[in-house]
């Protein structure tokens, strides 16, 4: 029979379940959580009447953003974040800080896309930009927290 002392229980709670998992696995779990939350955000916007049609630069007209499109977008773009996290965990002196600074800067940069989307309603541009922030607000802290437990 195993006896759990208050100190070992506290240490386990403090470090959290994800701190003992591989960085890539935490990245996948964070991405799935971010994709679900972002898609839910988009569904609420749809229900509120925001038109989900946007155009890429150079397009002559807006195309519909399908249900599941936000989910897929988060999955696609988070792959780069997971790769970045794994690389930083291996080689960076301060992986959590470097990851956070880099991903916050990239998220800010990503807001330019919705801002300049042609043939796209302003309400849709706002939802698109906000969805970038929503996804980052879920994914980045989870991966940064895991990276803060990297030991050299």
Short mmCIF file of C-alpha atoms in Angstrom, two decimals:
data_model
loop_
_atom_site.label_atom_id
_atom_site.label_comp_id
_atom_site.label_asym_id
_atom_site.label_seq_id
_atom_site.Cartn_x
_atom_site.Cartn_y
_atom_site.Cartn_z
CA UNK A 1 0.00 0.00 0.00
CA UNK A 2 1.26 3.45 -0.92
CA UNK A 3 1.10 6.33 1.49
CA UNK A 4 0.86 9.85 0.09
CA UNK A 5 2.40 12.47 2.28
CA UNK A 6 1.00 16.00 2.23
CA UNK A 7 4.24 17.27 0.70
CA UNK A 8 4.25 14.79 -2.18
CA UNK A 9 0.57 15.47 -2.85
CA UNK A 10 1.29 19.21 -2.91
CA UNK A 11 4.25 18.78 -5.25
CA UNK A 12 2.20 16.67 -7.64
CA UNK A 13 -0.61 19.24 -7.69
CA UNK A 14 1.77 22.15 -8.10
CA UNK A 15 3.58 20.67 -11.08
CA UNK A 16 0.36 19.42 -12.68
CA UNK A 17 -0.39 16.44 -14.82
CA UNK A 18 0.77 18.04 -18.06
CA UNK A 19 4.21 18.95 -16.71
CA UNK A 20 5.25 15.31 -16.84
CA UNK A 21 4.07 14.66 -20.39
CA UNK A 22 6.20 15.11 -23.52
CA UNK A 23 6.09 18.62 -24.97
CA UNK A 24 4.66 17.35 -28.28
CA UNK A 25 1.79 15.59 -26.47
CA UNK A 26 0.94 18.68 -24.45
CA UNK A 27 1.04 20.59 -27.73
CA UNK A 28 -1.45 18.22 -29.33
CA UNK A 29 -3.78 18.36 -26.32
CA UNK A 30 -3.51 22.17 -26.15
CA UNK A 31 -4.21 22.39 -29.88
CA UNK A 32 -7.31 20.22 -29.60
CA UNK A 33 -8.59 22.31 -26.69
CA UNK A 34 -7.87 25.53 -28.58
CA UNK A 35 -9.56 24.23 -31.71
CA UNK A 36 -12.71 23.25 -29.81
CA UNK A 37 -12.93 26.57 -27.95
CA UNK A 38 -12.28 28.58 -31.12
CA UNK A 39 -14.87 26.65 -33.13
CA UNK A 40 -17.39 27.18 -30.31
CA UNK A 41 -16.60 30.91 -30.42
CA UNK A 42 -17.23 30.92 -34.19
CA UNK A 43 -20.50 29.02 -33.77
CA UNK A 44 -21.71 31.62 -31.27
CA UNK A 45 -20.77 34.37 -33.75
CA UNK A 46 -22.69 32.53 -36.51
CA UNK A 47 -25.72 32.21 -34.24
CA UNK A 48 -25.49 35.95 -33.55
CA UNK A 49 -25.76 36.61 -37.28
CA UNK A 50 -22.15 37.36 -38.21
CA UNK A 51 -21.72 36.40 -41.87
CA UNK A 52 -19.04 33.75 -42.17
CA UNK A 53 -17.70 34.70 -45.56
CA UNK A 54 -14.20 35.97 -46.13
CA UNK A 55 -11.85 36.49 -49.04
CA UNK A 56 -8.14 35.90 -49.31
CA UNK A 57 -5.91 38.66 -50.68
CA UNK A 58 -6.33 38.81 -54.45
CA UNK A 59 -9.74 37.09 -54.43
CA UNK A 60 -12.58 38.72 -56.30
CA UNK A 61 -15.27 37.64 -53.85
CA UNK A 62 -15.71 36.21 -50.37
CA UNK A 63 -16.14 32.48 -49.85
CA UNK A 64 -18.06 30.82 -47.07
CA UNK A 65 -16.11 29.68 -44.03
CA UNK A 66 -17.56 26.22 -43.38
CA UNK A 67 -18.57 24.91 -39.98
CA UNK A 68 -15.39 23.28 -38.71
CA UNK A 69 -13.23 25.78 -40.58
CA UNK A 70 -12.01 27.46 -37.42
CA UNK A 71 -11.25 24.07 -35.85
CA UNK A 72 -9.22 23.07 -38.91
CA UNK A 73 -7.41 26.40 -39.00
CA UNK A 74 -6.29 26.05 -35.39
CA UNK A 75 -5.07 22.50 -36.05
CA UNK A 76 -3.15 23.59 -39.15
CA UNK A 77 -1.42 26.62 -37.66
CA UNK A 78 -0.71 25.03 -34.29
CA UNK A 79 1.59 22.48 -35.92
CA UNK A 80 4.17 25.27 -36.28
CA UNK A 81 3.68 26.16 -32.60
CA UNK A 82 4.22 22.57 -31.50
CA UNK A 83 7.39 22.29 -33.58
CA UNK A 84 8.60 25.60 -32.10
CA UNK A 85 7.89 24.35 -28.56
CA UNK A 86 9.74 21.08 -29.12
CA UNK A 87 12.76 22.89 -30.60
CA UNK A 88 12.84 25.42 -27.76
CA UNK A 89 12.49 22.68 -25.13
CA UNK A 90 15.58 21.07 -26.58
CA UNK A 91 17.83 24.07 -27.22
CA UNK A 92 16.59 27.30 -25.59
CA UNK A 93 17.95 28.55 -22.27
CA UNK A 94 14.52 29.90 -21.31
CA UNK A 95 12.08 27.89 -23.42
CA UNK A 96 8.85 29.10 -21.78
CA UNK A 97 9.77 32.77 -22.02
CA UNK A 98 11.07 32.48 -25.58
CA UNK A 99 7.97 30.55 -26.65
CA UNK A 100 5.61 33.06 -25.06
CA UNK A 101 7.31 36.12 -26.52
CA UNK A 102 7.52 34.54 -29.98
CA UNK A 103 3.94 33.28 -30.07
CA UNK A 104 2.48 36.53 -28.73
CA UNK A 105 4.36 38.42 -31.46
CA UNK A 106 3.17 35.96 -34.12
CA UNK A 107 -0.41 36.19 -32.86
CA UNK A 108 -0.26 39.99 -33.08
CA UNK A 109 1.14 39.71 -36.59
CA UNK A 110 -1.64 37.28 -37.56
CA UNK A 111 -4.23 39.98 -36.85
CA UNK A 112 -3.17 41.74 -40.05
CA UNK A 113 -4.76 39.00 -42.16
CA UNK A 114 -8.35 39.59 -41.06
CA UNK A 115 -7.79 43.36 -41.04
CA UNK A 116 -6.97 43.43 -44.75
CA UNK A 117 -9.30 40.65 -45.93
CA UNK A 118 -11.05 42.04 -49.02
CA UNK A 119 -14.78 41.60 -49.64
CA UNK A 120 -15.25 40.68 -45.97
CA UNK A 121 -17.77 42.26 -43.62
CA UNK A 122 -16.29 44.23 -40.74
CA UNK A 123 -18.11 42.02 -38.24
CA UNK A 124 -16.50 38.97 -39.85
CA UNK A 125 -13.07 40.60 -39.76
CA UNK A 126 -13.53 41.25 -36.04
CA UNK A 127 -14.59 37.65 -35.38
CA UNK A 128 -11.66 36.33 -37.42
CA UNK A 129 -9.18 38.49 -35.50
CA UNK A 130 -10.76 37.61 -32.17
CA UNK A 131 -10.60 33.92 -33.06
CA UNK A 132 -6.81 34.22 -33.42
CA UNK A 133 -6.65 35.66 -29.91
CA UNK A 134 -9.03 33.01 -28.53
CA UNK A 135 -6.96 30.17 -29.98
CA UNK A 136 -3.71 31.69 -28.70
CA UNK A 137 -5.24 32.29 -25.26
CA UNK A 138 -5.85 28.55 -24.93
CA UNK A 139 -2.83 27.04 -26.67
CA UNK A 140 0.02 29.35 -25.68
CA UNK A 141 -0.38 29.25 -21.86
CA UNK A 142 -0.69 25.46 -21.80
CA UNK A 143 2.47 24.95 -23.83
CA UNK A 144 4.32 27.72 -21.99
CA UNK A 145 3.44 26.13 -18.66
CA UNK A 146 4.79 22.78 -19.87
CA UNK A 147 7.96 24.47 -21.14
CA UNK A 148 8.46 26.10 -17.74
CA UNK A 149 9.06 22.59 -16.36
CA UNK A 150 11.87 21.75 -18.81
CA UNK A 151 14.96 20.80 -16.82
CA UNK A 152 18.49 21.15 -18.14
#
